[in-house]
XYZ file of C-alpha atoms in Angstrom:
654
model
C -167.393 -77.502 33.778
C -171.065 -77.723 32.812
C -172.255 -77.946 29.229
C -173.796 -74.465 29.476
C -170.462 -73.034 30.647
C -168.647 -74.720 27.749
C -171.092 -73.235 25.250
C -170.589 -69.810 26.819
C -166.806 -70.220 26.558
C -166.983 -71.315 22.920
C -169.113 -68.324 21.898
C -167.936 -65.563 24.234
C -164.214 -66.318 24.679
C -163.394 -65.517 21.019
C -165.431 -62.317 21.313
C -163.587 -61.273 24.489
C -160.220 -62.184 22.936
C -161.100 -60.202 19.823
C -161.971 -57.138 21.905
C -158.706 -57.432 23.846
C -156.730 -57.826 20.596
C -158.223 -54.589 19.350
C -157.121 -52.749 22.478
C -153.609 -54.197 22.821
C -151.000 -52.803 20.420
C -147.954 -54.660 21.755
C -147.262 -57.610 19.394
C -145.717 -59.933 21.983
C -148.587 -59.421 24.398
C -151.136 -59.914 21.627
C -149.377 -63.099 20.577
C -149.694 -64.507 24.088
C -153.254 -63.263 24.343
C -154.250 -65.142 21.180
C -152.339 -68.401 21.660
C -153.664 -69.127 25.165
C -157.384 -68.621 24.371
C -156.934 -70.613 21.135
C -155.737 -73.549 23.223
C -158.653 -73.054 25.607
C -161.079 -73.009 22.676
C -159.743 -76.323 21.374
C -159.955 -77.887 24.840
C -163.514 -76.598 25.380
C -164.699 -78.072 22.055
C -163.248 -81.482 22.972
C -164.866 -81.357 26.432
C -168.199 -80.460 24.843
C -167.875 -83.507 22.578
C -167.309 -85.727 25.623
C -170.345 -84.268 27.393
C -172.674 -84.714 24.407
C -171.432 -88.280 23.799
C -172.076 -89.152 27.458
C -175.302 -87.241 28.119
C -176.925 -86.686 24.731
C -177.964 -83.362 23.165
C -177.632 -80.261 25.309
C -180.376 -77.619 25.353
C -180.614 -74.387 27.300
C -181.819 -70.804 27.172
C -179.751 -67.998 28.697
C -181.618 -66.195 31.454
C -181.945 -62.444 31.945
C -182.260 -59.841 29.214
C -180.296 -61.624 26.511
C -183.190 -61.517 24.023
C -183.382 -57.721 24.312
C -179.614 -57.426 23.901
C -179.684 -59.713 20.858
C -182.406 -57.581 19.266
C -180.468 -54.351 19.826
C -177.288 -55.832 18.301
C -179.240 -57.117 15.291
C -180.752 -53.699 14.575
C -177.406 -51.929 15.016
C -175.727 -54.450 12.714
C -178.302 -53.999 9.946
C -178.086 -50.230 10.325
C -174.299 -50.508 9.949
C -174.711 -52.330 6.631
C -176.895 -49.438 5.433
C -174.202 -47.014 6.632
C -171.570 -48.909 4.594
C -173.773 -48.643 1.522
C -174.124 -44.877 2.016
C -170.448 -44.196 2.735
C -169.166 -46.408 -0.084
C -171.949 -45.191 -2.426
C -172.817 -48.792 -3.267
C -176.464 -49.019 -4.297
C -176.764 -52.788 -3.942
C -175.401 -52.791 -0.385
C -177.556 -49.780 0.483
C -180.738 -51.201 -1.030
C -180.339 -54.712 0.325
C -179.276 -53.487 3.781
C -182.200 -51.041 4.015
C -184.711 -53.635 2.787
C -183.427 -56.173 5.276
C -183.566 -53.650 8.109
C -187.147 -52.613 7.324
C -188.369 -56.186 6.814
C -186.715 -57.398 10.013
C -188.139 -54.479 12.032
C -191.619 -55.141 10.653
C -191.288 -58.834 11.424
C -190.053 -58.278 14.962
C -192.289 -55.381 16.039
C -195.442 -55.763 13.918
C -195.861 -59.478 13.212
C -194.345 -61.254 16.212
C -196.275 -61.006 19.500
C -194.693 -58.834 22.178
C -192.320 -60.823 24.361
C -192.129 -63.717 21.854
C -189.324 -66.134 22.757
C -188.037 -69.390 21.341
C -187.051 -72.077 23.786
C -184.566 -73.560 23.909
C -182.395 -70.841 22.398
C -179.552 -73.361 21.957
C -179.677 -77.016 20.944
C -176.338 -78.779 20.714
C -176.414 -82.253 19.187
C -173.586 -84.256 17.608
C -173.811 -82.459 14.256
C -173.397 -79.122 16.069
C -170.454 -80.518 18.065
C -168.737 -81.811 14.905
C -169.092 -78.359 13.375
C -167.813 -76.809 16.611
C -164.717 -79.038 16.470
C -164.091 -78.024 12.861
C -164.445 -74.342 13.773
C -162.549 -74.375 17.049
C -159.674 -76.724 16.192
C -159.001 -75.816 12.557
C -159.948 -72.170 13.063
C -157.732 -71.750 16.133
C -154.739 -73.267 14.321
C -155.268 -70.881 11.416
C -155.380 -67.949 13.861
C -152.036 -69.077 15.337
C -150.563 -69.415 11.830
C -151.649 -65.844 11.137
C -149.402 -64.520 13.935
C -146.269 -65.126 11.851
C -147.897 -64.590 8.491
C -149.231 -61.105 9.215
C -145.802 -59.853 10.318
C -144.328 -60.875 6.946
C -147.415 -59.599 5.148
C -147.093 -56.111 6.628
C -143.336 -56.041 5.987
C -144.038 -56.866 2.343
C -146.659 -54.094 2.105
C -144.299 -51.668 3.899
C -147.105 -50.303 6.053
C -146.378 -47.220 8.096
C -148.581 -48.354 10.969
C -149.677 -51.861 11.802
C -153.325 -52.896 11.357
C -152.897 -56.301 12.951
C -155.078 -55.373 15.920
C -158.014 -54.787 13.546
C -157.218 -57.950 11.604
C -157.188 -60.189 14.684
C -160.317 -58.510 16.072
C -162.381 -59.789 13.147
C -160.424 -63.041 12.645
C -160.821 -64.261 16.230
C -164.340 -62.870 16.642
C -165.331 -64.897 13.550
C -164.879 -68.125 15.533
C -167.342 -67.042 18.232
C -169.944 -66.038 15.627
C -169.558 -69.385 13.835
C -169.982 -71.359 17.049
C -173.138 -69.334 17.677
C -174.467 -70.282 14.229
C -174.108 -74.024 14.823
C -175.403 -73.921 18.434
C -178.495 -71.757 17.863
C -181.941 -73.324 17.805
C -183.831 -70.028 17.877
C -183.869 -68.548 14.395
C -183.723 -65.074 15.954
C -180.382 -65.932 17.592
C -179.280 -67.781 14.461
C -179.931 -64.657 12.370
C -177.706 -62.548 14.621
C -174.739 -64.926 14.413
C -175.323 -65.371 10.667
C -175.026 -61.647 10.027
C -172.041 -61.349 12.353
C -170.185 -63.776 10.075
C -171.112 -61.508 7.145
C -169.682 -58.516 9.009
C -166.396 -60.297 9.844
C -166.077 -61.602 6.290
C -166.540 -58.114 4.798
C -163.903 -56.493 6.993
C -161.365 -59.305 6.595
C -161.603 -59.253 2.793
C -161.113 -55.456 2.653
C -158.360 -55.552 5.269
C -155.553 -54.289 2.999
C -157.709 -51.302 1.966
C -156.616 -51.446 -1.679
C -159.260 -50.630 -4.275
C -159.407 -54.286 -5.312
C -159.834 -55.356 -1.686
C -162.559 -52.759 -1.103
C -164.506 -53.852 -4.196
C -164.143 -57.533 -3.315
C -165.363 -56.842 0.218
C -168.411 -54.964 -1.066
C -169.201 -57.764 -3.504
C -169.063 -60.299 -0.691
C -171.255 -58.030 1.419
C -174.069 -57.494 -1.060
C -174.197 -61.131 -2.100
C -174.416 -62.254 1.508
C -177.041 -59.591 2.184
C -179.138 -61.307 -0.503
C -178.919 -64.452 1.615
C -179.714 -62.490 4.785
C -182.802 -61.064 3.121
C -183.916 -64.577 2.170
C -183.377 -65.618 5.775
C -185.638 -62.844 7.113
C -188.294 -63.631 4.497
C -188.080 -67.328 5.400
C -188.475 -66.556 9.108
C -191.552 -64.442 8.395
C -193.203 -67.147 6.286
C -192.219 -69.921 8.696
C -193.778 -68.084 11.627
C -196.991 -67.360 9.697
C -197.283 -71.015 8.665
C -196.280 -72.751 11.882
C -196.165 -70.193 14.680
C -192.632 -71.317 15.514
C -189.090 -70.072 14.929
C -187.387 -73.148 16.334
C -185.092 -75.235 14.119
C -186.070 -78.260 16.207
C -189.719 -77.708 15.277
C -188.811 -77.375 11.588
C -186.702 -80.521 11.385
C -187.457 -82.689 14.425
C -190.696 -84.260 13.217
C -189.835 -85.532 9.753
C -190.941 -83.990 6.469
C -192.743 -80.675 6.915
C -196.178 -79.773 5.553
C -196.186 -78.467 1.934
C -196.851 -74.930 3.152
C -193.512 -74.972 4.976
C -191.462 -75.901 1.913
C -191.159 -72.301 0.686
C -189.614 -71.068 3.973
C -187.203 -74.028 3.872
C -186.334 -73.211 0.249
C -185.569 -69.613 1.288
C -183.360 -70.834 4.139
C -181.506 -73.140 1.742
C -181.113 -70.265 -0.713
C -179.486 -68.258 2.099
C -177.165 -71.229 2.608
C -176.298 -71.262 -1.103
C -175.206 -67.605 -1.010
C -173.077 -68.151 2.081
C -171.517 -71.242 0.478
C -170.721 -69.259 -2.701
C -172.721 -71.530 -4.951
C -173.372 -70.583 -8.571
C -174.245 -67.771 -9.422
C -172.800 -66.300 -6.199
C -169.310 -67.829 -6.592
C -167.644 -64.544 -7.498
C -167.612 -63.246 -3.918
C -165.462 -66.171 -2.769
C -163.151 -65.872 -5.782
C -162.780 -62.148 -5.066
C -161.997 -62.913 -1.431
C -158.626 -64.318 -2.558
C -157.299 -60.755 -2.457
C -157.337 -60.979 1.350
C -154.333 -62.206 3.378
C -154.013 -65.998 3.154
C -155.211 -66.778 6.732
C -158.524 -65.167 5.767
C -158.817 -67.403 2.715
C -157.972 -70.444 4.820
C -160.513 -69.535 7.479
C -163.310 -68.732 5.001
C -162.761 -71.938 3.052
C -162.041 -74.491 5.753
C -163.873 -73.777 8.976
C -166.100 -70.691 8.759
C -168.408 -68.730 6.478
C -168.906 -71.189 3.610
C -169.327 -74.025 6.105
C -172.174 -72.049 7.732
C -174.022 -72.260 4.419
C -173.730 -76.012 3.971
C -174.453 -76.527 7.677
C -177.837 -74.784 7.309
C -178.792 -76.825 4.227
C -177.726 -80.030 5.979
C -179.452 -79.112 9.262
C -182.773 -78.624 7.438
C -182.495 -81.860 5.404
C -184.913 -83.946 7.559
C -187.575 -81.279 6.987
C -187.567 -81.563 3.177
C -186.803 -85.296 2.851
C -188.672 -86.959 -0.027
C -189.952 -83.690 -1.531
C -189.403 -81.915 -4.831
C -187.221 -79.447 -2.928
C -184.882 -82.263 -1.917
C -184.470 -83.484 -5.505
C -183.949 -79.913 -6.711
C -181.203 -79.327 -4.140
C -179.481 -82.565 -5.194
C -179.455 -81.608 -8.883
C -178.333 -78.050 -8.122
C -175.503 -79.194 -5.840
C -174.313 -81.815 -8.326
C -174.321 -79.229 -11.124
C -172.212 -76.823 -9.037
C -169.820 -79.660 -8.153
C -169.344 -80.515 -11.818
C -169.126 -77.083 -13.394
C -166.785 -75.511 -10.843
C -164.465 -78.519 -11.109
C -164.397 -77.961 -14.872
C -163.716 -74.229 -14.406
C -160.815 -75.051 -12.082
C -159.043 -76.802 -14.980
C -158.499 -73.438 -16.696
C -156.921 -71.747 -13.662
C -153.180 -71.243 -13.239
C -153.431 -69.119 -10.053
C -153.094 -71.411 -7.054
C -155.606 -69.657 -4.797
C -158.253 -69.621 -7.528
C -157.787 -73.358 -8.064
C -158.308 -73.857 -4.329
C -161.329 -71.541 -4.390
C -163.020 -73.427 -7.229
C -162.170 -76.697 -5.513
C -163.853 -75.440 -2.338
C -166.998 -74.333 -4.164
C -167.055 -77.708 -5.873
C -166.760 -79.626 -2.595
C -169.474 -77.481 -1.018
C -171.694 -78.269 -4.002
C -171.113 -81.960 -3.339
C -172.095 -81.558 0.320
C -175.275 -79.732 -0.726
C -175.957 -82.470 -3.266
C -175.662 -85.061 -0.478
C -178.173 -83.115 1.638
C -180.539 -83.188 -1.341
C -180.082 -86.922 -1.938
C -181.186 -87.107 1.695
C -180.579 -90.745 2.595
C -178.640 -92.044 5.568
C -175.608 -92.799 3.380
C -175.706 -89.374 1.724
C -175.981 -87.541 5.061
C -173.030 -89.575 6.390
C -171.050 -88.643 3.271
C -171.895 -84.960 3.770
C -170.699 -84.971 7.384
C -167.504 -86.823 6.445
C -166.831 -84.325 3.653
C -167.256 -81.396 6.051
C -164.655 -82.889 8.400
C -162.043 -83.965 5.860
C -162.437 -80.953 3.595
C -161.984 -78.512 6.486
C -158.705 -80.063 7.581
C -157.152 -80.644 4.162
C -158.225 -77.343 2.625
C -156.730 -75.590 5.638
C -153.423 -77.339 4.920
C -153.424 -76.358 1.256
C -154.283 -72.699 1.775
C -151.718 -72.268 4.535
C -149.041 -74.013 2.457
C -149.821 -71.785 -0.534
C -149.567 -68.750 1.742
C -146.000 -69.672 2.710
C -145.151 -70.455 -0.924
C -146.416 -67.042 -1.971
C -144.256 -65.299 0.600
C -141.243 -67.427 -0.446
C -141.437 -67.201 -4.250
C -143.563 -64.023 -4.449
C -146.034 -65.584 -6.827
C -149.361 -67.422 -6.742
C -148.886 -68.805 -10.256
C -148.685 -72.603 -10.427
C -146.202 -72.282 -13.289
C -143.798 -70.471 -10.957
C -144.001 -73.458 -8.603
C -142.227 -75.766 -11.068
C -139.720 -77.925 -9.240
C -140.606 -76.395 -5.881
C -140.025 -79.792 -4.348
C -136.282 -79.186 -4.850
C -136.300 -75.638 -3.423
C -138.807 -75.896 -0.557
C -138.927 -79.671 -0.084
C -140.717 -79.776 3.269
C -143.406 -77.297 2.276
C -143.883 -78.712 -1.222
C -144.003 -82.214 0.260
C -146.760 -81.215 2.669
C -148.730 -79.562 -0.135
C -148.386 -82.654 -2.342
C -149.531 -84.942 0.471
C -152.475 -82.595 1.065
C -153.473 -82.897 -2.591
C -153.070 -86.660 -2.454
C -155.368 -86.713 0.586
C -157.936 -84.774 -1.481
C -157.654 -87.158 -4.385
C -156.647 -90.748 -3.751
C -157.580 -93.899 -1.872
C -157.506 -94.606 1.054
C -157.817 -91.044 2.308
C -161.035 -89.697 3.763
C -162.089 -87.224 1.077
C -162.262 -89.912 -1.596
C -164.030 -92.243 0.811
C -166.696 -89.544 1.352
C -166.991 -88.943 -2.402
C -167.472 -92.651 -2.980
C -170.269 -92.691 -0.380
C -171.918 -89.699 -2.095
C -171.735 -91.402 -5.502
C -173.073 -94.652 -4.070
C -175.954 -92.792 -2.402
C -176.844 -91.021 -5.664
C -176.684 -94.266 -7.649
C -178.966 -96.040 -5.176
C -181.595 -93.263 -5.133
C -184.862 -94.331 -6.759
C -185.913 -91.326 -8.868
C -184.918 -90.636 -12.457
C -183.396 -87.263 -11.522
C -180.564 -89.014 -9.758
C -179.216 -90.468 -13.012
C -178.438 -86.857 -13.902
C -176.895 -86.356 -10.463
C -174.643 -89.387 -10.947
C -173.527 -88.095 -14.364
C -172.662 -84.684 -12.874
C -170.722 -86.285 -10.022
C -168.712 -88.516 -12.378
C -167.751 -85.607 -14.673
C -166.881 -83.382 -11.711
C -164.724 -86.077 -10.124
C -162.843 -86.625 -13.388
C -162.217 -82.881 -13.735
C -160.907 -82.790 -10.181
C -158.281 -85.376 -11.042
C -157.062 -83.185 -13.923
C -156.346 -80.004 -11.959
C -154.969 -81.710 -8.843
C -152.621 -84.038 -10.752
C -151.398 -81.201 -13.003
C -150.558 -79.100 -9.938
C -148.715 -82.010 -8.308
C -146.829 -82.445 -11.566
C -145.686 -78.820 -11.627
C -144.444 -79.068 -8.044
C -142.520 -82.248 -8.758
C -141.266 -81.645 -12.300
C -137.752 -80.341 -12.536
C -135.783 -79.671 -15.678
C -132.079 -80.218 -15.124
C -130.283 -76.944 -15.713
C -126.801 -76.114 -16.698
C -124.261 -74.529 -14.422
C -125.049 -70.954 -13.559
C -128.736 -71.207 -14.414
C -131.281 -70.035 -11.832
C -132.487 -73.613 -11.273
C -128.996 -74.633 -10.226
C -129.018 -72.194 -7.314
C -128.884 -73.756 -3.862
C -132.286 -74.495 -2.282
C -133.874 -71.704 -0.291
C -133.686 -72.141 3.456
C -136.994 -73.269 4.945
C -137.969 -72.015 8.408
C -139.248 -75.482 9.265
C -139.390 -74.819 13.006
C -141.582 -71.732 12.673
C -145.105 -71.628 14.049
C -146.500 -71.428 10.503
C -144.740 -74.637 9.428
C -145.775 -76.411 12.616
C -149.425 -75.477 12.058
C -149.369 -76.791 8.475
C -147.651 -80.000 9.591
C -150.071 -80.433 12.496
C -153.146 -79.995 10.317
C -151.749 -82.391 7.711
C -151.036 -84.990 10.384
C -154.605 -84.527 11.592
C -155.965 -85.168 8.097
C -153.922 -88.355 7.702
C -154.805 -89.630 11.196
C -158.508 -88.969 10.601
C -158.239 -90.978 7.376
C -156.563 -93.875 9.193
C -159.303 -93.676 11.836
C -162.114 -93.533 9.279
C -163.944 -96.543 10.736
C -163.963 -95.312 14.384
C -164.870 -91.826 13.116
C -167.901 -93.262 11.356
C -168.792 -95.471 14.302
C -168.530 -92.886 17.096
C -169.357 -89.597 15.399
C -170.803 -89.741 11.883
C -173.366 -92.523 12.313
C -174.619 -91.180 15.693
C -174.831 -87.651 14.251
C -176.967 -88.949 11.373
C -179.096 -90.992 13.784
C -179.725 -87.892 15.941
C -181.125 -86.229 12.796
C -183.466 -89.180 12.223
C -181.484 -91.174 9.637
C -180.659 -94.859 9.852
C -176.916 -95.616 10.053
C -175.891 -96.377 6.491
C -172.261 -97.326 7.008
C -171.627 -100.523 8.945
C -168.476 -100.736 10.976
C -166.762 -103.539 12.817
C -163.886 -102.285 14.912
C -161.330 -100.839 12.485
C -163.227 -102.122 9.455
C -165.835 -100.547 7.216
C -168.385 -103.080 5.981
C -169.822 -102.698 2.498
C -171.879 -104.962 0.261
C -168.581 -106.040 -1.307
C -166.984 -107.075 1.979
C -164.688 -105.474 4.566
C -162.603 -102.387 3.919
C -159.799 -101.741 6.404
C -158.165 -98.338 5.821
C -155.161 -98.729 8.147
C -153.800 -101.733 6.221
C -153.571 -99.613 3.081
C -151.751 -96.918 5.039
C -149.180 -99.462 6.196
C -148.651 -100.568 2.574
C -148.343 -96.966 1.351
C -145.938 -96.129 4.176
C -143.768 -99.115 3.278
C -143.870 -98.204 -0.427
C -142.569 -94.720 0.363
C -140.187 -95.575 3.175
C -138.342 -98.564 1.706
C -137.100 -96.808 -1.471
C -136.060 -93.819 0.641
C -133.994 -96.100 2.874
C -132.585 -98.455 0.244
C -132.098 -96.355 -2.900
C -129.506 -93.622 -3.269
C -129.603 -91.562 -6.468
C -126.214 -90.212 -7.552
C -125.817 -87.085 -9.644
C -124.192 -89.056 -12.471
C -127.281 -91.296 -12.616
C -129.550 -88.404 -13.577
C -130.267 -88.153 -17.301
C -131.829 -85.239 -19.205
C -135.413 -85.421 -20.390
C -135.830 -87.685 -23.439
C -136.531 -85.561 -26.530
C -136.785 -88.228 -29.237
C -133.104 -88.080 -30.054
C -133.094 -84.329 -30.767
C -130.895 -83.359 -27.843
C -128.024 -80.951 -28.044
C -125.559 -80.198 -25.347
C -127.005 -78.320 -22.370
C -126.501 -74.574 -22.314
C -126.167 -72.327 -19.285
C -129.947 -71.912 -19.308
C -130.718 -75.650 -19.385
C -131.202 -78.434 -21.966
C -131.758 -77.496 -25.597
C -133.222 -79.445 -28.500
C -133.075 -79.194 -32.279
C -136.061 -77.502 -33.846
C -137.059 -76.615 -37.418
C -134.187 -75.345 -39.501
C -131.749 -77.039 -37.126
C -132.173 -74.227 -34.663
C -131.284 -74.878 -31.047
C -134.230 -74.133 -28.785
C -134.095 -73.950 -25.003
C -136.281 -76.625 -23.427
C -139.207 -75.217 -21.465
C -142.047 -77.162 -19.889
C -145.417 -75.897 -18.726
C -148.960 -76.828 -17.864
C -151.824 -76.761 -20.343
C -154.970 -75.054 -19.053
C -157.515 -75.314 -21.877
C -158.540 -71.738 -21.100
C -160.325 -71.301 -24.443
C -162.531 -74.296 -23.707
C -162.940 -74.275 -19.923
C -162.061 -70.644 -19.156
C -164.278 -68.257 -17.215
C -164.631 -65.983 -20.231
C -166.056 -68.837 -22.287
C -168.249 -70.461 -19.668
C -169.265 -67.911 -17.032
C -172.337 -66.609 -18.857
C -173.620 -70.135 -19.414
C -172.672 -71.289 -15.924
C -174.414 -68.410 -14.176
C -177.418 -68.706 -16.478
C -177.754 -72.401 -15.754
C -177.383 -71.768 -12.000
C -180.127 -69.123 -12.051
C -182.373 -71.417 -14.114
C -181.909 -74.301 -11.656
C -182.682 -72.033 -8.695
C -185.747 -70.656 -10.482
C -186.944 -74.197 -11.226
C -186.402 -75.101 -7.578
C -188.589 -72.232 -6.332
C -191.252 -72.661 -9.031
C -191.539 -76.349 -8.171
C -191.903 -75.577 -4.461
C -194.529 -72.862 -5.000
C -196.561 -74.726 -7.610
């Protein structure tokens, strides 16, 4: 199959599958219809990788009347956003949609010459292929997970009529739109796919049609319309300044002229809104009301990744400028402050949401640091974060359906009730946090790149990254602790109930286990991943390879680092005690309470309190909500984010 055919499959197959899902009401037929194309999508993305590795970047422009069709769809889409604003009586959606529609029509019909085309329409290099793999592999697995999840979800909601056909229409179509975003070279095509992701996101968030879901969907819509408006304004200015709407022209010849920095700043601003960066983080937090597969898809492989992809794609164009330094400081600030905010959260999906925004801030910071090492760190973070965050969201989705709660406090001792699921979640968090897994390796590269940068601003960046990393340890370790902590209970207490049965052979469990295995394998293969994908992707963008590799080793200024040896040691450390040590019930002792124990009651251990009163032992997490809570910090956080963005634009204009 030719490269052009593979690109067509990767963009159009999800769209065709989505349309068929909408038409087919039979669940078994829809299940088959979704699983087979998902497998084809994964295979096509791998074949495209092989072709680009063998033959270099792929460029082509579809023949025929595609440009006219694209224009019609764009205008209809923008008109639909205006319609939503009118029907829902939402002034921000109405105003932003109408402004975007008018500005885009003026740009297309009054400012661009008649018959204006950008060639090539598509440019697929290694960075685009890496993104395509993230979208197609992780996204397809999440779609398969959703087949089981949505059945349970609708049973829980006690719906009279299923809406799964609508759900899968937007969920599967999302993958095609995302592949279009990362393949497009023409900004006119890019804009279409960009707004299609906004459309899918809006409908997926409001899927349950509750008032909270409707309001969250509208919030996501108007905030992303702000980014769309910036994109149209950036296209207009870029064309006036350079006469081109090709991403290759903007980034393929090194740093752009000063007059082009404002269009690039507007494009990056659009990326910030899509990536839910401060002060636009509330749309992603509100999106948690959607079914869990939506959260997993938005956070791991679509939507927010489109934002960081655009900022990263443009990085060669603003290298060495004030804009680059401003993006680095802004990204580092978002990384730090959202990690701090996550400390105050006890709702699992909000912790994951803040963690995602934080990681995206780090990727944006790396794009701003703009050295070979920083770009390599950004690409590595995109890969590892997509896989691991997919694992964590999907695991939390099953937990929620099992214990009927998203509260971390309700997950205490879950390792004894849902051992396989809790074990996978704990390993996922360890992969996010500790050596020698890939996420920490990428964070180390980002910190090293910031420390080696020559300007004084990067001392501030380093400080932000250190504080953010420390905060990340707090909320991840606390969550692991709640999953693993277990207070021995007396007979008849709820904790003494037999463990809940886990459907370990279900498709949902298999998807979580498969993604987790992928994250661990990618960490073991960190050196080949850098050698064959990350370094060449950076080189194709014009950066010198910053990470030396020698076979299975990573070479640093301190010597060789061989990840797989550490994995062997960790495996032995876990496996040997499991094989050699057997814990008997009579060996288990109650928690040490400084000698103030009393005999256990039916509810669990008790201790002696003031006045010799017996008090039932209860443990819990501490969230510092008065210090790090949203109520205390949000005004300052959003104010600081707006000030940093204002400084970024003022510096570019002046």
